[in-house]
Amino acid sequence: MATVALTAENFDEVTGKDGIVLVDFWASWCGPCVRFAPTYERSSEKHPDITFGKVDTEAQQALAAKFDIRSIPTIMAVRDGVIVFSQPGALPESALENLIEQVEKLDMDEVRQQLAAHSH
């Protein structure tokens, strides 16, 4: 599956569904972002069950601000509508695959319980 361009209009809809969504916050002027793009694309082809989204921080400044993106590329993982990972920096392919594996293994009931406990 090719990557999906995420915008303020479709972000909540795409990331709010059940399943895993990876989000790459990037910009065309960012060297590390441009170098990371082929790795991200290869991963998207290996994992057709995962949605791979990209947020162009230049075109979607409000979205970047909403998530306090200060450094790009930033990779965010969302599972079943819950942000479970967010970290700046281009990941090597092995680290990206490891991240996907970790997100797939999460017990989402446990994650929701932890979130509920922290929100009090």
mmCIF file of C-alpha atoms in Angstrom:
data_model
loop_
_atom_site.group_PDB
_atom_site.id
_atom_site.type_symbol
_atom_site.label_atom_id
_atom_site.label_comp_id
_atom_site.label_asym_id
_atom_site.label_seq_id
_atom_site.Cartn_x
_atom_site.Cartn_y
_atom_site.Cartn_z
ATOM 1 C CA MET A 1 0.000 0.000 0.000
ATOM 2 C CA ALA A 2 1.316 3.417 -0.863
ATOM 3 C CA THR A 3 1.511 6.110 1.759
ATOM 4 C CA VAL A 4 -1.486 8.332 2.451
ATOM 5 C CA ALA A 5 -1.179 12.121 2.588
ATOM 6 C CA LEU A 6 -2.622 13.210 5.921
ATOM 7 C CA THR A 7 -4.186 16.634 6.310
ATOM 8 C CA ALA A 8 -6.109 18.482 9.007
ATOM 9 C CA GLU A 9 -9.257 17.345 7.179
ATOM 10 C CA ASN A 10 -8.574 13.575 7.175
ATOM 11 C CA PHE A 11 -6.132 13.035 10.067
ATOM 12 C CA ASP A 12 -8.681 12.170 12.779
ATOM 13 C CA GLU A 13 -10.666 9.970 10.410
ATOM 14 C CA VAL A 14 -7.604 7.971 9.295
ATOM 15 C CA THR A 15 -5.967 7.660 12.735
ATOM 16 C CA GLY A 16 -9.207 7.062 14.631
ATOM 17 C CA LYS A 17 -9.937 3.692 13.043
ATOM 18 C CA ASP A 18 -9.095 0.296 14.508
ATOM 19 C CA GLY A 19 -5.708 -1.004 13.463
ATOM 20 C CA ILE A 20 -2.260 0.530 13.169
ATOM 21 C CA VAL A 21 -1.453 3.845 11.527
ATOM 22 C CA LEU A 22 2.119 5.083 11.258
ATOM 23 C CA VAL A 23 2.564 8.797 10.668
ATOM 24 C CA ASP A 24 5.690 10.404 9.220
ATOM 25 C CA PHE A 25 5.894 14.166 9.881
ATOM 26 C CA TRP A 26 8.238 15.506 7.204
ATOM 27 C CA ALA A 27 9.083 18.423 4.899
ATOM 28 C CA SER A 28 10.600 18.525 1.419
ATOM 29 C CA TRP A 29 13.504 20.750 2.559
ATOM 30 C CA CYS A 30 14.502 18.308 5.323
ATOM 31 C CA GLY A 31 17.444 16.127 4.222
ATOM 32 C CA PRO A 32 16.899 13.341 6.778
ATOM 33 C CA CYS A 33 13.180 13.286 5.850
ATOM 34 C CA VAL A 34 13.983 12.850 2.170
ATOM 35 C CA ARG A 35 16.504 10.084 2.944
ATOM 36 C CA PHE A 36 14.007 8.307 5.233
ATOM 37 C CA ALA A 37 11.174 8.358 2.645
ATOM 38 C CA PRO A 38 12.316 5.250 0.658
ATOM 39 C CA THR A 39 12.669 3.247 3.909
ATOM 40 C CA TYR A 40 9.156 4.273 4.951
ATOM 41 C CA GLU A 41 7.816 3.414 1.496
ATOM 42 C CA ARG A 42 9.461 -0.051 1.546
ATOM 43 C CA SER A 43 7.930 -0.742 4.956
ATOM 44 C CA SER A 44 4.495 0.301 3.666
ATOM 45 C CA GLU A 45 4.813 -2.312 0.911
ATOM 46 C CA LYS A 46 5.794 -5.028 3.435
ATOM 47 C CA HIS A 47 2.826 -4.273 5.729
ATOM 48 C CA PRO A 48 -0.352 -3.872 3.649
ATOM 49 C CA ASP A 49 -2.465 -4.233 6.810
ATOM 50 C CA ILE A 50 -0.977 -1.025 8.275
ATOM 51 C CA THR A 51 -1.822 2.495 7.112
ATOM 52 C CA PHE A 52 1.302 4.562 6.441
ATOM 53 C CA GLY A 53 0.505 8.267 6.518
ATOM 54 C CA LYS A 54 2.648 11.295 5.807
ATOM 55 C CA VAL A 55 2.124 14.823 7.112
ATOM 56 C CA ASP A 56 3.867 17.570 5.141
ATOM 57 C CA THR A 57 4.627 19.955 8.019
ATOM 58 C CA GLU A 58 4.950 22.893 5.627
ATOM 59 C CA ALA A 59 1.471 22.410 4.165
ATOM 60 C CA GLN A 60 -0.074 21.206 7.443
ATOM 61 C CA GLN A 61 1.405 23.603 10.001
ATOM 62 C CA ALA A 62 -1.678 23.467 12.244
ATOM 63 C CA LEU A 63 -1.427 19.674 12.424
ATOM 64 C CA ALA A 64 2.284 19.830 13.237
ATOM 65 C CA ALA A 65 1.537 22.397 15.955
ATOM 66 C CA LYS A 66 -1.310 20.290 17.387
ATOM 67 C CA PHE A 67 1.144 17.442 18.053
ATOM 68 C CA ASP A 68 3.971 19.796 19.096
ATOM 69 C CA ILE A 69 6.265 18.567 16.311
ATOM 70 C CA ARG A 70 9.531 20.447 16.824
ATOM 71 C CA SER A 71 11.928 18.179 14.961
ATOM 72 C CA ILE A 72 11.436 16.281 11.728
ATOM 73 C CA PRO A 73 11.206 13.616 10.698
ATOM 74 C CA THR A 74 9.020 12.526 13.609
ATOM 75 C CA ILE A 75 7.443 9.074 13.529
ATOM 76 C CA MET A 76 4.180 8.534 15.354
ATOM 77 C CA ALA A 77 2.396 5.213 15.818
ATOM 78 C CA VAL A 78 -1.342 5.134 16.444
ATOM 79 C CA ARG A 79 -3.159 1.922 17.281
ATOM 80 C CA ASP A 80 -6.946 1.741 17.574
ATOM 81 C CA GLY A 81 -7.081 5.534 17.774
ATOM 82 C CA VAL A 82 -4.488 5.798 20.590
ATOM 83 C CA ILE A 83 -1.054 7.391 20.080
ATOM 84 C CA VAL A 84 1.321 4.722 21.408
ATOM 85 C CA PHE A 85 4.647 6.101 20.129
ATOM 86 C CA SER A 86 6.060 9.408 18.951
ATOM 87 C CA GLN A 87 9.739 10.132 18.447
ATOM 88 C CA PRO A 88 11.770 12.490 16.289
ATOM 89 C CA GLY A 89 14.524 11.140 14.077
ATOM 90 C CA ALA A 90 14.812 9.050 10.939
ATOM 91 C CA LEU A 91 14.790 5.380 11.848
ATOM 92 C CA PRO A 92 16.949 2.798 10.095
ATOM 93 C CA GLU A 93 14.845 0.124 8.414
ATOM 94 C CA SER A 94 15.528 -2.446 11.161
ATOM 95 C CA ALA A 95 14.385 -0.001 13.864
ATOM 96 C CA LEU A 96 11.224 0.859 11.906
ATOM 97 C CA GLU A 97 10.432 -2.859 11.537
ATOM 98 C CA ASN A 98 11.093 -3.356 15.254
ATOM 99 C CA LEU A 99 8.732 -0.475 16.083
ATOM 100 C CA ILE A 100 5.999 -2.040 13.939
ATOM 101 C CA GLU A 101 6.528 -5.383 15.682
ATOM 102 C CA GLN A 102 6.283 -3.748 19.132
ATOM 103 C CA VAL A 103 3.091 -1.875 18.219
ATOM 104 C CA GLU A 104 1.551 -5.082 16.837
ATOM 105 C CA LYS A 105 2.283 -6.882 20.135
ATOM 106 C CA LEU A 106 0.676 -4.239 22.368
ATOM 107 C CA ASP A 107 -2.222 -5.286 24.548
ATOM 108 C CA MET A 108 -4.548 -2.368 23.823
ATOM 109 C CA ASP A 109 -6.800 -3.104 26.821
ATOM 110 C CA GLU A 110 -3.742 -2.692 29.027
ATOM 111 C CA VAL A 111 -2.728 0.505 27.208
ATOM 112 C CA ARG A 112 -6.209 1.990 27.714
ATOM 113 C CA GLN A 113 -6.135 1.059 31.420
ATOM 114 C CA GLN A 114 -2.764 2.800 31.815
ATOM 115 C CA LEU A 115 -4.066 5.884 30.020
ATOM 116 C CA ALA A 116 -7.160 5.958 32.214
ATOM 117 C CA ALA A 117 -5.010 5.677 35.337
ATOM 118 C CA HIS A 118 -2.838 8.613 34.208
ATOM 119 C CA SER A 119 -5.744 10.864 33.291
ATOM 120 C CA HIS A 120 -7.005 11.140 36.889
#
